[in-house]
Amino acid sequence: MGNYRPRRVAELIKKEVSQMLQREIKDPRIGFVTVTDVEVSEDLRHAKVFVSVLDDEEAKEETMEGLKNAVGYVRRELGQRIRLRHTPEILFRYDDSIERGARIFEILKDLNQDEKETGQEE
């Protein structure tokens, strides 16, 4: 039962940061970003915000740099929107799980196609 609150706070942070990235943060370096997950420490003082960026490597690096610069704004806004004794330190982390999943899906699709072609030849 002790870890229920950090999960609840993580969900709130995920929702609020997603809204900020979609509507409020106007940094041209920040491309299309999806907040995939948020991990909050047990003491609620640190939050890792995992983001996915669907673009090339250079755009990903620019987006991560833009997010790094936006940390102060994000933290300040979270402090006003979520009532906590201490607003957590925000750390943006790149999450490549969506890319990995898409790559695995393509491999499986190719394997399936190869099986169909091999089956027709026999």
PDB file of C-alpha atoms in Angstrom:
ATOM      1  CA  MET A   1       0.000   0.000   0.000  1.00  0.00           C
ATOM      2  CA  GLY A   2       3.002   2.288   0.581  1.00  0.00           C
ATOM      3  CA  ASN A   3       3.806   2.690  -3.105  1.00  0.00           C
ATOM      4  CA  TYR A   4       0.286   3.729  -4.168  1.00  0.00           C
ATOM      5  CA  ARG A   5       0.897   7.465  -3.789  1.00  0.00           C
ATOM      6  CA  PRO A   6       4.009   7.648  -6.022  1.00  0.00           C
ATOM      7  CA  ARG A   7       2.063   5.831  -8.770  1.00  0.00           C
ATOM      8  CA  ARG A   8      -0.832   8.266  -8.433  1.00  0.00           C
ATOM      9  CA  VAL A   9       1.537  11.260  -8.508  1.00  0.00           C
ATOM     10  CA  ALA A  10       3.343   9.737 -11.528  1.00  0.00           C
ATOM     11  CA  GLU A  11       0.047   9.499 -13.433  1.00  0.00           C
ATOM     12  CA  LEU A  12      -0.790  13.127 -12.590  1.00  0.00           C
ATOM     13  CA  ILE A  13       2.660  14.267 -13.726  1.00  0.00           C
ATOM     14  CA  LYS A  14       2.343  12.261 -16.946  1.00  0.00           C
ATOM     15  CA  LYS A  15      -1.010  13.881 -17.742  1.00  0.00           C
ATOM     16  CA  GLU A  16       0.146  17.426 -16.946  1.00  0.00           C
ATOM     17  CA  VAL A  17       3.496  17.192 -18.759  1.00  0.00           C
ATOM     18  CA  SER A  18       1.763  15.707 -21.820  1.00  0.00           C
ATOM     19  CA  GLN A  19      -0.612  18.680 -21.897  1.00  0.00           C
ATOM     20  CA  MET A  20       2.266  21.139 -21.503  1.00  0.00           C
ATOM     21  CA  LEU A  21       4.212  19.551 -24.354  1.00  0.00           C
ATOM     22  CA  GLN A  22       1.196  19.570 -26.662  1.00  0.00           C
ATOM     23  CA  ARG A  23      -0.161  23.032 -25.924  1.00  0.00           C
ATOM     24  CA  GLU A  24       2.153  25.293 -23.982  1.00  0.00           C
ATOM     25  CA  ILE A  25       5.840  24.719 -24.632  1.00  0.00           C
ATOM     26  CA  LYS A  26       6.677  26.494 -27.881  1.00  0.00           C
ATOM     27  CA  ASP A  27      10.370  25.634 -28.236  1.00  0.00           C
ATOM     28  CA  PRO A  28      10.997  24.990 -31.965  1.00  0.00           C
ATOM     29  CA  ARG A  29      13.546  22.299 -31.076  1.00  0.00           C
ATOM     30  CA  ILE A  30      10.864  20.167 -29.463  1.00  0.00           C
ATOM     31  CA  GLY A  31       9.243  18.036 -32.141  1.00  0.00           C
ATOM     32  CA  PHE A  32       6.475  15.489 -31.804  1.00  0.00           C
ATOM     33  CA  VAL A  33       6.983  14.106 -28.295  1.00  0.00           C
ATOM     34  CA  THR A  34       4.985  11.457 -26.470  1.00  0.00           C
ATOM     35  CA  VAL A  35       5.275  10.972 -22.710  1.00  0.00           C
ATOM     36  CA  THR A  36       5.453   7.191 -22.385  1.00  0.00           C
ATOM     37  CA  ASP A  37       5.952   6.819 -18.639  1.00  0.00           C
ATOM     38  CA  VAL A  38       6.825   8.645 -15.418  1.00  0.00           C
ATOM     39  CA  GLU A  39       8.671   7.143 -12.456  1.00  0.00           C
ATOM     40  CA  VAL A  40       8.465   8.982  -9.140  1.00  0.00           C
ATOM     41  CA  SER A  41      10.741   8.210  -6.199  1.00  0.00           C
ATOM     42  CA  GLU A  42       9.168   6.961  -2.965  1.00  0.00           C
ATOM     43  CA  ASP A  43       9.779  10.340  -1.282  1.00  0.00           C
ATOM     44  CA  LEU A  44       8.146  12.150  -4.250  1.00  0.00           C
ATOM     45  CA  ARG A  45      11.194  14.391  -4.705  1.00  0.00           C
ATOM     46  CA  HIS A  46      12.379  13.071  -8.089  1.00  0.00           C
ATOM     47  CA  ALA A  47      10.471  12.257 -11.261  1.00  0.00           C
ATOM     48  CA  LYS A  48      11.874  10.665 -14.400  1.00  0.00           C
ATOM     49  CA  VAL A  49       9.728  11.550 -17.398  1.00  0.00           C
ATOM     50  CA  PHE A  50      10.245   9.068 -20.238  1.00  0.00           C
ATOM     51  CA  VAL A  51       9.561  10.471 -23.697  1.00  0.00           C
ATOM     52  CA  SER A  52       9.478   9.031 -27.181  1.00  0.00           C
ATOM     53  CA  VAL A  53      10.346  11.107 -30.240  1.00  0.00           C
ATOM     54  CA  LEU A  54       9.339   9.897 -33.677  1.00  0.00           C
ATOM     55  CA  ASP A  55      11.974  11.470 -35.905  1.00  0.00           C
ATOM     56  CA  ASP A  56      15.562  11.093 -37.043  1.00  0.00           C
ATOM     57  CA  GLU A  57      18.541  11.003 -34.666  1.00  0.00           C
ATOM     58  CA  GLU A  58      19.382  14.705 -35.038  1.00  0.00           C
ATOM     59  CA  ALA A  59      15.805  15.776 -34.287  1.00  0.00           C
ATOM     60  CA  LYS A  60      15.767  13.493 -31.232  1.00  0.00           C
ATOM     61  CA  GLU A  61      18.892  15.145 -29.866  1.00  0.00           C
ATOM     62  CA  GLU A  62      17.442  18.626 -30.487  1.00  0.00           C
ATOM     63  CA  THR A  63      14.185  17.636 -28.813  1.00  0.00           C
ATOM     64  CA  MET A  64      15.998  16.266 -25.760  1.00  0.00           C
ATOM     65  CA  GLU A  65      18.041  19.498 -25.565  1.00  0.00           C
ATOM     66  CA  GLY A  66      14.821  21.548 -25.762  1.00  0.00           C
ATOM     67  CA  LEU A  67      13.245  19.440 -23.022  1.00  0.00           C
ATOM     68  CA  LYS A  68      16.333  19.919 -20.859  1.00  0.00           C
ATOM     69  CA  ASN A  69      15.905  23.691 -21.209  1.00  0.00           C
ATOM     70  CA  ALA A  70      12.183  23.442 -20.389  1.00  0.00           C
ATOM     71  CA  VAL A  71      12.730  21.619 -17.068  1.00  0.00           C
ATOM     72  CA  GLY A  72      12.408  24.806 -15.004  1.00  0.00           C
ATOM     73  CA  TYR A  73       9.134  25.787 -16.655  1.00  0.00           C
ATOM     74  CA  VAL A  74       7.738  22.256 -16.351  1.00  0.00           C
ATOM     75  CA  ARG A  75       8.644  22.024 -12.669  1.00  0.00           C
ATOM     76  CA  ARG A  76       7.193  25.459 -11.894  1.00  0.00           C
ATOM     77  CA  GLU A  77       3.942  24.613 -13.691  1.00  0.00           C
ATOM     78  CA  LEU A  78       3.688  21.243 -11.936  1.00  0.00           C
ATOM     79  CA  GLY A  79       4.148  23.025  -8.604  1.00  0.00           C
ATOM     80  CA  GLN A  80       1.114  25.179  -9.380  1.00  0.00           C
ATOM     81  CA  ARG A  81      -1.048  22.395 -10.814  1.00  0.00           C
ATOM     82  CA  ILE A  82      -0.316  19.527  -8.416  1.00  0.00           C
ATOM     83  CA  ARG A  83      -0.494  20.206  -4.694  1.00  0.00           C
ATOM     84  CA  LEU A  84       2.550  18.563  -3.138  1.00  0.00           C
ATOM     85  CA  ARG A  85       4.758  19.579  -0.235  1.00  0.00           C
ATOM     86  CA  HIS A  86       7.797  19.466  -2.551  1.00  0.00           C
ATOM     87  CA  THR A  87       7.629  19.724  -6.320  1.00  0.00           C
ATOM     88  CA  PRO A  88       9.748  16.883  -7.681  1.00  0.00           C
ATOM     89  CA  GLU A  89      12.955  17.462  -9.612  1.00  0.00           C
ATOM     90  CA  ILE A  90      12.199  16.622 -13.233  1.00  0.00           C
ATOM     91  CA  LEU A  91      14.515  14.556 -15.393  1.00  0.00           C
ATOM     92  CA  PHE A  92      13.636  13.808 -19.021  1.00  0.00           C
ATOM     93  CA  ARG A  93      14.814  10.452 -20.345  1.00  0.00           C
ATOM     94  CA  TYR A  94      14.593   9.159 -23.901  1.00  0.00           C
ATOM     95  CA  ASP A  95      12.486   5.995 -24.286  1.00  0.00           C
ATOM     96  CA  ASP A  96      13.089   3.943 -27.434  1.00  0.00           C
ATOM     97  CA  SER A  97      10.581   1.196 -26.608  1.00  0.00           C
ATOM     98  CA  ILE A  98       8.114   2.343 -29.304  1.00  0.00           C
ATOM     99  CA  GLU A  99      10.876   2.208 -31.920  1.00  0.00           C
ATOM    100  CA  ARG A 100      11.974  -1.231 -30.711  1.00  0.00           C
ATOM    101  CA  GLY A 101       8.387  -2.451 -30.861  1.00  0.00           C
ATOM    102  CA  ALA A 102       7.958  -1.122 -34.403  1.00  0.00           C
ATOM    103  CA  ARG A 103      11.235  -2.768 -35.466  1.00  0.00           C
ATOM    104  CA  ILE A 104      10.145  -6.111 -33.955  1.00  0.00           C
ATOM    105  CA  PHE A 105       6.767  -5.796 -35.686  1.00  0.00           C
ATOM    106  CA  GLU A 106       8.519  -5.237 -39.061  1.00  0.00           C
ATOM    107  CA  ILE A 107      10.775  -8.264 -38.514  1.00  0.00           C
ATOM    108  CA  LEU A 108       7.789 -10.460 -37.662  1.00  0.00           C
ATOM    109  CA  LYS A 109       5.899  -9.166 -40.696  1.00  0.00           C
ATOM    110  CA  ASP A 110       8.895  -9.967 -42.945  1.00  0.00           C
ATOM    111  CA  LEU A 111       9.202 -13.450 -41.437  1.00  0.00           C
ATOM    112  CA  ASN A 112       5.502 -14.052 -41.990  1.00  0.00           C
ATOM    113  CA  GLN A 113       5.819 -12.872 -45.606  1.00  0.00           C
ATOM    114  CA  ASP A 114       8.823 -15.171 -46.162  1.00  0.00           C
ATOM    115  CA  GLU A 115       6.846 -18.134 -44.786  1.00  0.00           C
ATOM    116  CA  LYS A 116       3.945 -17.419 -47.135  1.00  0.00           C
ATOM    117  CA  GLU A 117       6.288 -17.165 -50.122  1.00  0.00           C
ATOM    118  CA  THR A 118       8.135 -20.363 -49.168  1.00  0.00           C
ATOM    119  CA  GLY A 119       4.822 -22.168 -48.660  1.00  0.00           C
ATOM    120  CA  GLN A 120       3.612 -21.199 -52.142  1.00  0.00           C
ATOM    121  CA  GLU A 121       6.808 -22.449 -53.818  1.00  0.00           C
ATOM    122  CA  GLU A 122       6.377 -26.009 -52.488  1.00  0.00           C
TER     123      GLU A 122
END
